[in-house]
Short mmCIF file of C-alpha atoms and ligand atoms in Angstrom, two decimals:
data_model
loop_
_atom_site.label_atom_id
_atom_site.label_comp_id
_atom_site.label_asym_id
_atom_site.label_seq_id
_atom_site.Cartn_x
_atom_site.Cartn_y
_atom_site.Cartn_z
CA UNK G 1 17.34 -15.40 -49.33
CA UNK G 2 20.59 -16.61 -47.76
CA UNK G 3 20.77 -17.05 -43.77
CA UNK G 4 23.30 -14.49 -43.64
CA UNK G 5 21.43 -11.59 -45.60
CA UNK G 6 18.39 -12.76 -43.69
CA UNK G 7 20.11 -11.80 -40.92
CA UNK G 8 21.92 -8.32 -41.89
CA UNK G 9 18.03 -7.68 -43.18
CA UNK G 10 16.33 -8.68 -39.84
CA UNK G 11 19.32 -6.36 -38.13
CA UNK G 12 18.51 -3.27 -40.67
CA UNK G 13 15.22 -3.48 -40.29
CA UNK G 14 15.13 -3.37 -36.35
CA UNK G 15 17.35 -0.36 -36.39
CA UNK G 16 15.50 1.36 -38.73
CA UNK G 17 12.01 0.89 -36.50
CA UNK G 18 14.23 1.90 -33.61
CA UNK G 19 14.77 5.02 -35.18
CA UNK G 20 10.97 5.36 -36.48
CA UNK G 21 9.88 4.60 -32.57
CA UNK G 22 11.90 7.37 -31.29
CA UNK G 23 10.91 10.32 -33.81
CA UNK G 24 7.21 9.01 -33.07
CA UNK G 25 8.42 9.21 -29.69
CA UNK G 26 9.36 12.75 -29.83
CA UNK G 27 6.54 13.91 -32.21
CA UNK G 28 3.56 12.49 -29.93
CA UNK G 29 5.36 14.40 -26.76
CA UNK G 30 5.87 17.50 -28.84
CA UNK G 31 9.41 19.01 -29.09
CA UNK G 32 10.13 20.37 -25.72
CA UNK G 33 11.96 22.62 -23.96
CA UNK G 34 11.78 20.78 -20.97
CA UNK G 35 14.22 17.85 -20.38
CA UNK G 36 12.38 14.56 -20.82
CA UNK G 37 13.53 11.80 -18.51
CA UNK G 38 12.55 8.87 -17.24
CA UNK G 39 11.43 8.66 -13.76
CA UNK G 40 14.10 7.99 -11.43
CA UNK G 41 14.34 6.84 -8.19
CA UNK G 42 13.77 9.42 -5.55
CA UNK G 43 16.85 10.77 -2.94
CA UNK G 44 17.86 8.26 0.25
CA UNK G 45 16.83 10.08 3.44
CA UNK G 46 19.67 8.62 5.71
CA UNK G 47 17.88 8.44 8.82
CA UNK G 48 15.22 6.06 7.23
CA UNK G 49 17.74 3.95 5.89
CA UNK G 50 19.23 3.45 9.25
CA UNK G 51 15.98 2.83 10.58
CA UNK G 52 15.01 0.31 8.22
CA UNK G 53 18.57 -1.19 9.08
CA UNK G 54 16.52 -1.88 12.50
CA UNK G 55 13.92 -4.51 10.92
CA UNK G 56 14.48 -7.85 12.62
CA UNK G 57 13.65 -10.90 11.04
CA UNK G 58 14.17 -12.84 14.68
CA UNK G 59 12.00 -10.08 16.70
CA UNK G 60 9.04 -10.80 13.69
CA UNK G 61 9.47 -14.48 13.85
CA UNK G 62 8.77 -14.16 17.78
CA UNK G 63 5.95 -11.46 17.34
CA UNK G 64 3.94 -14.43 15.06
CA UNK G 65 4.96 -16.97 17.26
CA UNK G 66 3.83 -15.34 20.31
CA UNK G 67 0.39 -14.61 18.34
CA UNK G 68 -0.08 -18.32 17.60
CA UNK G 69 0.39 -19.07 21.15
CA UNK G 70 -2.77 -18.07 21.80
CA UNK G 71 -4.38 -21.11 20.49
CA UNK G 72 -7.23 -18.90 18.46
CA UNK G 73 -7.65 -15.35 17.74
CA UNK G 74 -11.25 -15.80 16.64
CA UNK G 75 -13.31 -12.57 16.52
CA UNK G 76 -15.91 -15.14 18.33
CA UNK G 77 -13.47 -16.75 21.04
CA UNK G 78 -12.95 -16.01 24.89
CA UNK G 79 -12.17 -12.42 25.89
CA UNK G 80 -13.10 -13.08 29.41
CA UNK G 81 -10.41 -11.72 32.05
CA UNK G 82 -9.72 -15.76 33.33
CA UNK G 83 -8.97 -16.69 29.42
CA UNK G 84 -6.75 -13.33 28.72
CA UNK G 85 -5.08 -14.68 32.35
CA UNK G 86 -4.88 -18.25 30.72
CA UNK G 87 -3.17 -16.48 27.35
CA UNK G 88 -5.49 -18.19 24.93
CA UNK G 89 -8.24 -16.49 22.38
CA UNK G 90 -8.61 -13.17 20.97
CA UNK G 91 -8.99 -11.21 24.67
CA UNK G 92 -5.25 -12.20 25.59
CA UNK G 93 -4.18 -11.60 21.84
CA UNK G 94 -5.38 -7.70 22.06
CA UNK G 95 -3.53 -7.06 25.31
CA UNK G 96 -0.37 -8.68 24.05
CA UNK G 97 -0.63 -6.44 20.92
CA UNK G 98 -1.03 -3.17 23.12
CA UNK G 99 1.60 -4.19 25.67
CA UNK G 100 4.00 -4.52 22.50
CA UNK G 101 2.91 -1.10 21.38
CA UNK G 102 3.61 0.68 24.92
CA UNK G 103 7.00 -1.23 25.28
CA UNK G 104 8.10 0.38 21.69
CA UNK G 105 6.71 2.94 23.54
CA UNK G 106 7.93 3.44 26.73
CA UNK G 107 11.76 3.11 24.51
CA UNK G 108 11.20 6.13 22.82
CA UNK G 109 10.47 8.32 25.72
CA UNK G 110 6.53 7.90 25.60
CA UNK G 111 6.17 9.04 21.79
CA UNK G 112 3.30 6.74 20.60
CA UNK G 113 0.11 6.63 21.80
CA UNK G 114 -1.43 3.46 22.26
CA UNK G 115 -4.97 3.59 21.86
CA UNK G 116 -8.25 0.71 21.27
CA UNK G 117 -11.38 1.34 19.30
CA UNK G 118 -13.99 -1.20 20.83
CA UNK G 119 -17.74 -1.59 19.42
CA UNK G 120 -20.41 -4.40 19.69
CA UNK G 121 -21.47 -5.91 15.99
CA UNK G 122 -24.39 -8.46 15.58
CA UNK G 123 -25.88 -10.42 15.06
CA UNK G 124 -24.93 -10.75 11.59
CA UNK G 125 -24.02 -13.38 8.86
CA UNK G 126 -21.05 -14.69 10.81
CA UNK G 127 -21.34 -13.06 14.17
CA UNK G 128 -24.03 -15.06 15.75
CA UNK G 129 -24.87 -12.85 18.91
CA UNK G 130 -23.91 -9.09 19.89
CA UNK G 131 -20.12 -9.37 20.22
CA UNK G 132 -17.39 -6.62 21.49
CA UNK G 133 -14.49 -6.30 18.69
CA UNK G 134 -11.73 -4.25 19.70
CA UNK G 135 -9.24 -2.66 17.27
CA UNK G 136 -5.35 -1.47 18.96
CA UNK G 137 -2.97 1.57 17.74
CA UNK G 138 -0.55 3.30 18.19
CA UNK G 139 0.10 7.09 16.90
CA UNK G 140 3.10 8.66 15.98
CA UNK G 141 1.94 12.12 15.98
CA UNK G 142 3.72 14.56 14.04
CA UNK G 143 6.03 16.93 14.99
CA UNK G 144 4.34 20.24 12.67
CA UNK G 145 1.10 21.12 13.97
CA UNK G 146 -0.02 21.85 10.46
CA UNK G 147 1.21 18.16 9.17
CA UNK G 148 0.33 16.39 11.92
CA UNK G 149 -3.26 16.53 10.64
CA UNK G 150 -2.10 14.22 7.94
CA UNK G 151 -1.85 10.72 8.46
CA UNK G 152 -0.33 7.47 6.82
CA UNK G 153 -1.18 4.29 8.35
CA UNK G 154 -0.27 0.34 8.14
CA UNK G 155 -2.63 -2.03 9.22
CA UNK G 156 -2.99 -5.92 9.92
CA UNK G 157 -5.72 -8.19 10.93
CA UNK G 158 -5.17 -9.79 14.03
CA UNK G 159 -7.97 -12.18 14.62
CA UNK G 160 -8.30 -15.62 12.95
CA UNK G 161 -9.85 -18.36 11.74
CA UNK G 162 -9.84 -22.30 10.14
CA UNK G 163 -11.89 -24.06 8.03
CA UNK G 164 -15.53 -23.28 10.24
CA UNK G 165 -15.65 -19.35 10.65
CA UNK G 166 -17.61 -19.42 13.53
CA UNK G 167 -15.79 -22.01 15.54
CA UNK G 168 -14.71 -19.69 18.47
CA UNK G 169 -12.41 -22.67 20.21
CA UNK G 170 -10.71 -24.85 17.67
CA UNK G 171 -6.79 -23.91 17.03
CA UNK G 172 -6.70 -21.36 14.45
CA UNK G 173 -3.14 -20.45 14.67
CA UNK G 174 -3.06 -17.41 11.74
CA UNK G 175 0.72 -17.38 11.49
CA UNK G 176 0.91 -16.01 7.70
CA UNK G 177 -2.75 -14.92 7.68
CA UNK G 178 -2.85 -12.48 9.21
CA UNK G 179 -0.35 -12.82 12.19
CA UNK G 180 2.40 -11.75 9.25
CA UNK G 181 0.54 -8.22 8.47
CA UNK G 182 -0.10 -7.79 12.40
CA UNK G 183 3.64 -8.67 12.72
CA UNK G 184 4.23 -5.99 9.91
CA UNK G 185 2.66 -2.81 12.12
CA UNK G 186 4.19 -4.29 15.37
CA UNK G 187 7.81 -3.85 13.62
CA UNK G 188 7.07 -0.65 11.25
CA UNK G 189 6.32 1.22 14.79
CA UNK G 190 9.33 -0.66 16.44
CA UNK G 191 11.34 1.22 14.03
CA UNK G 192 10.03 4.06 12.60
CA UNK G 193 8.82 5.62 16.33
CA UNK G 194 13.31 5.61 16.79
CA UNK G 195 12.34 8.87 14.26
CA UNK G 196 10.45 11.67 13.71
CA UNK G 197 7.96 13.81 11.14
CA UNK G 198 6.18 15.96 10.58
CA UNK G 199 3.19 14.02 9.41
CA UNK G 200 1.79 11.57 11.71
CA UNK G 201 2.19 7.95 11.25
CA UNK G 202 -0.99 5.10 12.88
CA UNK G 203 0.10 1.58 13.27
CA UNK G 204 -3.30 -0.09 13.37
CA UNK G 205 -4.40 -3.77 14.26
CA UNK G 206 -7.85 -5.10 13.87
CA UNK G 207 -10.02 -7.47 14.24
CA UNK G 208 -13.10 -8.63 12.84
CA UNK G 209 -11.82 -9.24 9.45
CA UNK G 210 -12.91 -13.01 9.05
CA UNK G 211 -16.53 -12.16 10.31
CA UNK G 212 -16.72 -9.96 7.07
CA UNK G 213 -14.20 -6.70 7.97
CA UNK G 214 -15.48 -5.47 10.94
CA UNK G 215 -13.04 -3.61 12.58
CA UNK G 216 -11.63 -1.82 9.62
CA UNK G 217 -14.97 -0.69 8.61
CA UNK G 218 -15.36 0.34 12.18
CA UNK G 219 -12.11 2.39 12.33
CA UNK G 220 -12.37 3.70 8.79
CA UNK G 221 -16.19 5.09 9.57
CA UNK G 222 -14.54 6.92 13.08
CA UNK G 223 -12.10 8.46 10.56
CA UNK G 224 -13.99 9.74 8.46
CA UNK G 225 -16.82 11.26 10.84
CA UNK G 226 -13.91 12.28 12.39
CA UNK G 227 -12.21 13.55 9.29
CA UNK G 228 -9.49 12.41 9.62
CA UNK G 229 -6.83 13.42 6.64
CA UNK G 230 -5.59 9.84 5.86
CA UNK G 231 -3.28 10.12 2.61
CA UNK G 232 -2.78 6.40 2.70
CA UNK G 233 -3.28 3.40 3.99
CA UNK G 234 -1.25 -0.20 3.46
CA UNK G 235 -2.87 -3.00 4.22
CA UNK G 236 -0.44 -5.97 4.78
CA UNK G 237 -2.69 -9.40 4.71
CA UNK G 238 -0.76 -13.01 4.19
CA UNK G 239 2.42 -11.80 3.47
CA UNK G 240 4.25 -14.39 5.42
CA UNK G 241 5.87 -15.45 2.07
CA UNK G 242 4.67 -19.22 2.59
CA UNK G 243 7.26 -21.91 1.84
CA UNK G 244 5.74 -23.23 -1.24
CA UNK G 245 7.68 -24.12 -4.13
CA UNK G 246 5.97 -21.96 -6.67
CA UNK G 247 6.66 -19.21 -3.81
CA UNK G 248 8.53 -15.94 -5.33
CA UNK G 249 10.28 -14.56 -2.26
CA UNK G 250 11.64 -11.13 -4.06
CA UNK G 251 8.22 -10.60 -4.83
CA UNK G 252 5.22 -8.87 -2.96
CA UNK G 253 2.10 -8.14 -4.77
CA UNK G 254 0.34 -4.64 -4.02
CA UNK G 255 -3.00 -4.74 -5.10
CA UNK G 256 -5.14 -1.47 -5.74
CA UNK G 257 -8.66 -0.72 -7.03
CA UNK G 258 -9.18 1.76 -10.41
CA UNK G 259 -12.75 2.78 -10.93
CA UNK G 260 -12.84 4.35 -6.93
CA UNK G 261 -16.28 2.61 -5.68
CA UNK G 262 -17.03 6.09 -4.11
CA UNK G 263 -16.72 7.62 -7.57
CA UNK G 264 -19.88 9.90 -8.47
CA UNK G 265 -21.61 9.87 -11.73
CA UNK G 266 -20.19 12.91 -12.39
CA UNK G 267 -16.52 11.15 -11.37
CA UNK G 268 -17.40 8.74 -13.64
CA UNK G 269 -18.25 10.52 -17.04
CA UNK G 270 -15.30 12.43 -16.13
CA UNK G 271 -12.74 8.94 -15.92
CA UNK G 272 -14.54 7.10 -18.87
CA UNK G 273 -13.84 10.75 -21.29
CA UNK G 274 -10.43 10.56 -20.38
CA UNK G 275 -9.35 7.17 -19.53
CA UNK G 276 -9.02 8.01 -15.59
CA UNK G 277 -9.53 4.25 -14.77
CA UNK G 278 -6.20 3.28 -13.87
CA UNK G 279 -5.63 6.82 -11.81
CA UNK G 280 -7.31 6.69 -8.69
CA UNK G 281 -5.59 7.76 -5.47
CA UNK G 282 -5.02 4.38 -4.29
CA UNK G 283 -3.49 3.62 -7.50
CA UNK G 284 -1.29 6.78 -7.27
CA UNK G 285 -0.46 5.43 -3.80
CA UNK G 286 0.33 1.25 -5.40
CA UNK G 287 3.19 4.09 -7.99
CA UNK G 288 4.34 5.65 -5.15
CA UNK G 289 5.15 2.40 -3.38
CA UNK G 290 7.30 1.06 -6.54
CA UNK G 291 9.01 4.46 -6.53
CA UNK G 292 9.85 3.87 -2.95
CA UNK G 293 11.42 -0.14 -3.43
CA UNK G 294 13.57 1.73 -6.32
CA UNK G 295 14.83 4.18 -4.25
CA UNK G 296 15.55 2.02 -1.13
CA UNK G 297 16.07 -1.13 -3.15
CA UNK G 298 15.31 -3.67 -0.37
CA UNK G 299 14.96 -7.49 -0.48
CA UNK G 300 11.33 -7.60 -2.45
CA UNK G 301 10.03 -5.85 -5.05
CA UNK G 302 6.67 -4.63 -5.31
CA UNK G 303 4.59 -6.61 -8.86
CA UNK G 304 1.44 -3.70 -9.04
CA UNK G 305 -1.43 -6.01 -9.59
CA UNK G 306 -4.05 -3.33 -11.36
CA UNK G 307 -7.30 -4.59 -9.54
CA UNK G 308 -9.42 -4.35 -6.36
CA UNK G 309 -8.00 -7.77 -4.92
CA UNK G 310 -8.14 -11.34 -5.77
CA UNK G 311 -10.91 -13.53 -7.55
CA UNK G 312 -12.99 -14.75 -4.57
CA UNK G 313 -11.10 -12.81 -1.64
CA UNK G 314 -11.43 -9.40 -0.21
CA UNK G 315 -9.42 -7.47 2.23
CA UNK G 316 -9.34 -4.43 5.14
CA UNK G 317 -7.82 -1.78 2.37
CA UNK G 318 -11.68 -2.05 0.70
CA UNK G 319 -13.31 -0.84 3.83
CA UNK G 320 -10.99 2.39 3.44
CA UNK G 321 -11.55 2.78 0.07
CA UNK G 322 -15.27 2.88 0.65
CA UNK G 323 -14.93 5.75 2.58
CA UNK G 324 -12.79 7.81 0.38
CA UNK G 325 -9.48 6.81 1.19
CA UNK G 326 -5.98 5.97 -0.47
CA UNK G 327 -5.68 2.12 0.60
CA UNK G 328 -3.80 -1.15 -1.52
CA UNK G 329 -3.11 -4.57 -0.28
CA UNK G 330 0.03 -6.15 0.05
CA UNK G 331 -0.12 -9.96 -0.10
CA UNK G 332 2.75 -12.93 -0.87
CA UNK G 333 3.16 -13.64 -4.58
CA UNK G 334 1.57 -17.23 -4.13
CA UNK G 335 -0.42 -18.07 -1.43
CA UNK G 336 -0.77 -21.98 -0.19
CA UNK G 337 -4.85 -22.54 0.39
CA UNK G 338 -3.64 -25.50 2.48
CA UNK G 339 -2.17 -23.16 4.88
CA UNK G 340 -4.94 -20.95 5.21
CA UNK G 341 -8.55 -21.00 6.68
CA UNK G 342 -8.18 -25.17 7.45
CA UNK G 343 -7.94 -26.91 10.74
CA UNK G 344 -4.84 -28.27 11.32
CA UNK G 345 -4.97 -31.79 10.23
CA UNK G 346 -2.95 -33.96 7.76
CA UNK G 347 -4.48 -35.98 5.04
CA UNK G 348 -3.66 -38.56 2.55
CA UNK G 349 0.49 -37.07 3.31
CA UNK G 350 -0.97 -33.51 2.84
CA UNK G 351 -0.37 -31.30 5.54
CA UNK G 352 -3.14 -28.02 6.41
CA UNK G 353 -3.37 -25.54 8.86
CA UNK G 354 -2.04 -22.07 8.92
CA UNK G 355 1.72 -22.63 10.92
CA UNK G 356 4.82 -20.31 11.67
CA UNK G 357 7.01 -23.31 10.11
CA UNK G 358 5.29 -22.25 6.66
CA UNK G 359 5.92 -18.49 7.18
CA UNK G 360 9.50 -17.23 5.96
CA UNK G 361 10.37 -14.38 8.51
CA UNK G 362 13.12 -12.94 6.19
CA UNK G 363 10.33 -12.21 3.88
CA UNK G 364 8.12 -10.91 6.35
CA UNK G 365 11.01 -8.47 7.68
CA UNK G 366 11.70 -7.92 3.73
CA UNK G 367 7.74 -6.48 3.48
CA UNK G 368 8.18 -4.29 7.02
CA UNK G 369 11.25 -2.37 5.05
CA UNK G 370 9.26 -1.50 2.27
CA UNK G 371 5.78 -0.11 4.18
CA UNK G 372 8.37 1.44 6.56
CA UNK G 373 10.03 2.96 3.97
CA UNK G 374 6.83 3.87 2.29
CA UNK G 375 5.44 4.97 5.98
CA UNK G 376 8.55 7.41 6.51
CA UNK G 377 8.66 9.02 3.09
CA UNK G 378 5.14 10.18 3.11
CA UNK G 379 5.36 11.38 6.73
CA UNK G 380 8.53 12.92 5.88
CA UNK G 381 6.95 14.90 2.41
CA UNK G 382 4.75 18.18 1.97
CA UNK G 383 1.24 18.00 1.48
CA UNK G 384 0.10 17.16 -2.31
CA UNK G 385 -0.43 19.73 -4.22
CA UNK G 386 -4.79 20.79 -3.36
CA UNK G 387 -6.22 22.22 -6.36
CA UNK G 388 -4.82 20.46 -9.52
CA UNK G 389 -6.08 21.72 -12.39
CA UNK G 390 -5.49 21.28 -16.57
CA UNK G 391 -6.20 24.11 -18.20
CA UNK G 392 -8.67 23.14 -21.36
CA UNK G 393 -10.18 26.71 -22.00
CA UNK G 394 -9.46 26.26 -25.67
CA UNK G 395 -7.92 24.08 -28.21
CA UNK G 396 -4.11 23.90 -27.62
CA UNK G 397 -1.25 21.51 -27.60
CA UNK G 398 -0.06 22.63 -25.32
CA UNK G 399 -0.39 21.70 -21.39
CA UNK G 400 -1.13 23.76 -19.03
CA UNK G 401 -1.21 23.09 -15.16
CA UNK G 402 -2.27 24.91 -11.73
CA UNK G 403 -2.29 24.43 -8.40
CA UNK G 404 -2.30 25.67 -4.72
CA UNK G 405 1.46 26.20 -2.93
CA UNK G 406 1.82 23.03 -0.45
CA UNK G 407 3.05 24.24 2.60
CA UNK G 408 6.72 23.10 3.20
CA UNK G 409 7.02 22.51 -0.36
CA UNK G 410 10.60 23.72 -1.80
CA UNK G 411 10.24 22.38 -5.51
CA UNK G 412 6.99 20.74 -6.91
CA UNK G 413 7.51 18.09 -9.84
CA UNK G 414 5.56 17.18 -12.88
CA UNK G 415 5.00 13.61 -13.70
CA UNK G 416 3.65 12.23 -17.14
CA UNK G 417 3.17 8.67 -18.73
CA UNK G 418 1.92 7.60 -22.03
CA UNK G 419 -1.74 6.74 -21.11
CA UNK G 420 -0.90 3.08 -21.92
CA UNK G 421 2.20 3.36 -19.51
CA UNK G 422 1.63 1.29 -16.16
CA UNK G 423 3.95 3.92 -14.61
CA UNK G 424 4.89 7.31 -14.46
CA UNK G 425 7.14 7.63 -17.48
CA UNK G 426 8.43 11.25 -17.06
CA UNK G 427 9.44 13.47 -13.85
CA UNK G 428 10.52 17.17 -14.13
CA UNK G 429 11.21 19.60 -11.36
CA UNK G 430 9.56 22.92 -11.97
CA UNK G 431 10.96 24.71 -9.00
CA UNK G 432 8.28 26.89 -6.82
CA UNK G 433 5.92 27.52 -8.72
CA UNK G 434 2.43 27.11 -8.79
CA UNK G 435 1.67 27.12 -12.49
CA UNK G 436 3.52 25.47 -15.84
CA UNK G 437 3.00 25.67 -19.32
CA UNK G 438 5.13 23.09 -21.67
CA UNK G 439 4.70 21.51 -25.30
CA UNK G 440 3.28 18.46 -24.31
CA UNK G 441 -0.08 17.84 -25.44
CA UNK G 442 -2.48 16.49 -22.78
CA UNK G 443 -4.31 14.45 -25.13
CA UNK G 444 -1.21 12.12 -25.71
CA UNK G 445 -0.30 11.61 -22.02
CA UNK G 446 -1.70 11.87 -18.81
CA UNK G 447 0.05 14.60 -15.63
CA UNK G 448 -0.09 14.79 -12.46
CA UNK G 449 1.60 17.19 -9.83
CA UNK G 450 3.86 16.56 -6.56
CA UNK G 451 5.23 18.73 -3.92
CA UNK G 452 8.84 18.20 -2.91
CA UNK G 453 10.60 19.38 0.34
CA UNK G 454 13.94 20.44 0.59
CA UNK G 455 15.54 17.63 0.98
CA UNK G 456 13.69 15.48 -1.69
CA UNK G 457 10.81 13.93 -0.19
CA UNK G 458 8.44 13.68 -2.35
CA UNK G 459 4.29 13.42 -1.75
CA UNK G 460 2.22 11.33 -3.66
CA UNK G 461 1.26 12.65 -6.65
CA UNK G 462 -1.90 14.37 -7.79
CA UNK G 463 -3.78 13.86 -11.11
CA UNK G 464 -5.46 17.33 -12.16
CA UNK G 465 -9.13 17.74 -12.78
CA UNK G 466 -9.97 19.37 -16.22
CA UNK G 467 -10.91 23.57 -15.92
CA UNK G 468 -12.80 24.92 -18.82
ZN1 ZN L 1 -6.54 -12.25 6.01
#
């Protein structure tokens, strides 16, 4: 065979699978009278935009500086009034954090409330005698009495460490971890609390997370005894975007558990029949945060990583998820182990220690945009759908779908993806209605259900529960 028939053949041939691909396409989905198309990005709300023109680079850069000026932010170190005086250890950190968050404050006419969860832990592993840990946030309480009872919330660690966990006096200086994801809520309610919704918005700090995630366990047990309706919960930890050279800086990582560890037995028949495992709600939430970069299309770009965390390391959106909630991690694309958990030292020409000259404050104003814009959407949407349900009463190929009316809901939409799809491949509006038949067969794909307001906002989607 000649080179040049080789090619024409290799050409023929790739148009002809083409063609095969699409009628396979078409003949798994069914033919349908609804549209297919593939999920697009969702409608700008202009006064997010302009708000998310308000993320400074310059007032996060002196927001991590400032928290490195206190020497250490050790769960362990000096909280005593004469070291908080003094501005060194995790006492004088806390009260910085809180003045920042009734400053923000105090500029938009008193609308957050700045509040501190405080609790005494151990002994334990690391926590050598009883300590007090204090966790600080803010609210941005919703403006529709009915919505306000949901909440979104971003949250950072504040406290530190280096290379000895329990050394409460040593610099530990925590500029990209995690003085970049405390940076993150200082600026997300810098901005967003220049707005309003009708959801309520928490901009949490804690601490505790090097002693083995204290505080967030702490603040995510109140919730829930308090039940509290969290939809979701982003936990920003190292993403200071360190100046390696491997470093990605259009890249942030959000990482999200499958397999829910609250799942039941019960849950769990139900996901291995059906291939649930890459559909919990935190991994609806990890979708909802790509769909948000495409829409606003800021300076980095979410890369879903489909697990829990990373080998070896854990993180504050866990302690959520063990109670129930919708929580993923954002962290840098590569992180520098030099620059994190070490004294600062330099040896053999190799510098260590966790400094703000590492961090890259573009990239940590970069991440603020996208949990703000992720913050304000959700705030700004209906409820999601309660009450999902696919109809499997008898052998069909057809789909069809129920649920309860959201309130404030003007349009609901229908999502689908091939169940090998990462993504949602497929969004339809189906106007106000609370039920939908179409020729899709649910064995081939997998649904789910979102209520849209009138002017676009979407809530996170909801995967339906079988109904026999
Ligand atoms: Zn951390």
């Amino acid at each position: 065979m000649n080179r040049f028939y080789d090619d024409v053949f290799g050409k023929k041939l790739v148009v002809c699978w083409r063609r095969v691909a699409k009628y396979l396409l078409v003949a798994a989905l069914g033919s349908t009278a609804i549209a297919q198309q593939p999920v697009d990005a969702g409608p700008r709300d202009q006064h997010i935009e302009s708000a998310l023109k308000q993320v400074s680079s310059s007032r996060v850069k002196e927001s991590i500086d400032k928290l490195v000026s206190f020497q250490t932010r050790s769960t362990l170190s000096a909280q005593d009034p004469a070291s908080i005086a003094a501005g060194h250890g995790i006492g004088a950190a806390r009260e910085w954090i809180k003045s920042e968050f009734e400053s923000y404050s105090k500029d938009c006419g008193g609308c957050l409330e700045v509040k501190t969860d405080t609790f005494t832990d151990g002994p334990a592993d690391r926590i050598p005698k009883p300590t007090e840990i204090t966790n600080v946030y803010a609210i941005l309480k919703g403006t529709d009495p009915d919505s306000a009872k949901r909440i979104v919330l971003v949250t950072g660690h504040y406290d530190s460490r280096n290379s000895d966990t329990l050394d409460t006096t040593g610099v530990a200086p925590g500029a990209n971890d995690d003085g970049s994801g405390t940076a993150v809520s200082l600026e997300c309610a810098r901005v967003i609390s220049r707005l309003t919704f009708p959801g309520t918005i928490v901009f949490l700090t804690v601490a505790g997370e090097e002693q083995g995630l204290n505080g967030s366990r702490h603040f995510a047990q109140m919730a829930k005894t308090g039940g509290w309706n969290i939809e979701a919960v982003l936990n920003n930890d190292i993403v200071g975007g360190d100046s390696n050279p491997q470093q990605d800086a259009r890249v942030v990582r959000v990482f999200s558990e499958g397999v829910p560890i609250v799942a039941s037995d019960t849950d769990l028949r139900l996901i291995r029949n059906l291939g649930g495992e890459s559909d919990s709600v935190s991994r609806e939430l990890a979708r909802y945060v790509a769909e948000v970069a495409r829409t606003y299309d800021g300076d980095v770009q979410p890369m879903l990583v489909f697990r829990l965390d990373r080998y070896l390391r854990g993180g504050d959106h866990s302690a959520f998820n063990r109670e129930g909630y919708a929580a993923v991690r954002f962290t840098e694309f590569r992180e520098d182990y030099n620059h994190q958990h070490q004294y600062v030292r330099t040896e053999n020409g190799v510098e260590y220690g966790d400094l703000p000259k590492f961090v890259d404050f573009d990239y940590v104003a970069a991440v603020v945009g996208l949990n703000a814009a992720t913050l304000a959407s959700l705030a700004s949407a209906p409820a999601p759908p309660a009450n999902v349900h696919l109809l499997t009463k008898q052998l069909q190929n057809d789909s069809t779908l129920t649920w309860d009316a959201s309130p404030g809901a003007a349009d609901y939409d229908l999502l689908w993806r091939a169940t090998t799809s990462p993504e949602w491949d497929h969004r339809q509006s189906v106007g106000k209605v609370t039920r939908i038949t179409l020729p899709v067969s649910k064995d081939n794909v997998i649904f789910a259900v979102a209520a849209v307001d009138k002017e676009g906002h979407r809530s996170l989607p909801v995967v339906p529960v079988p109904e026999r």
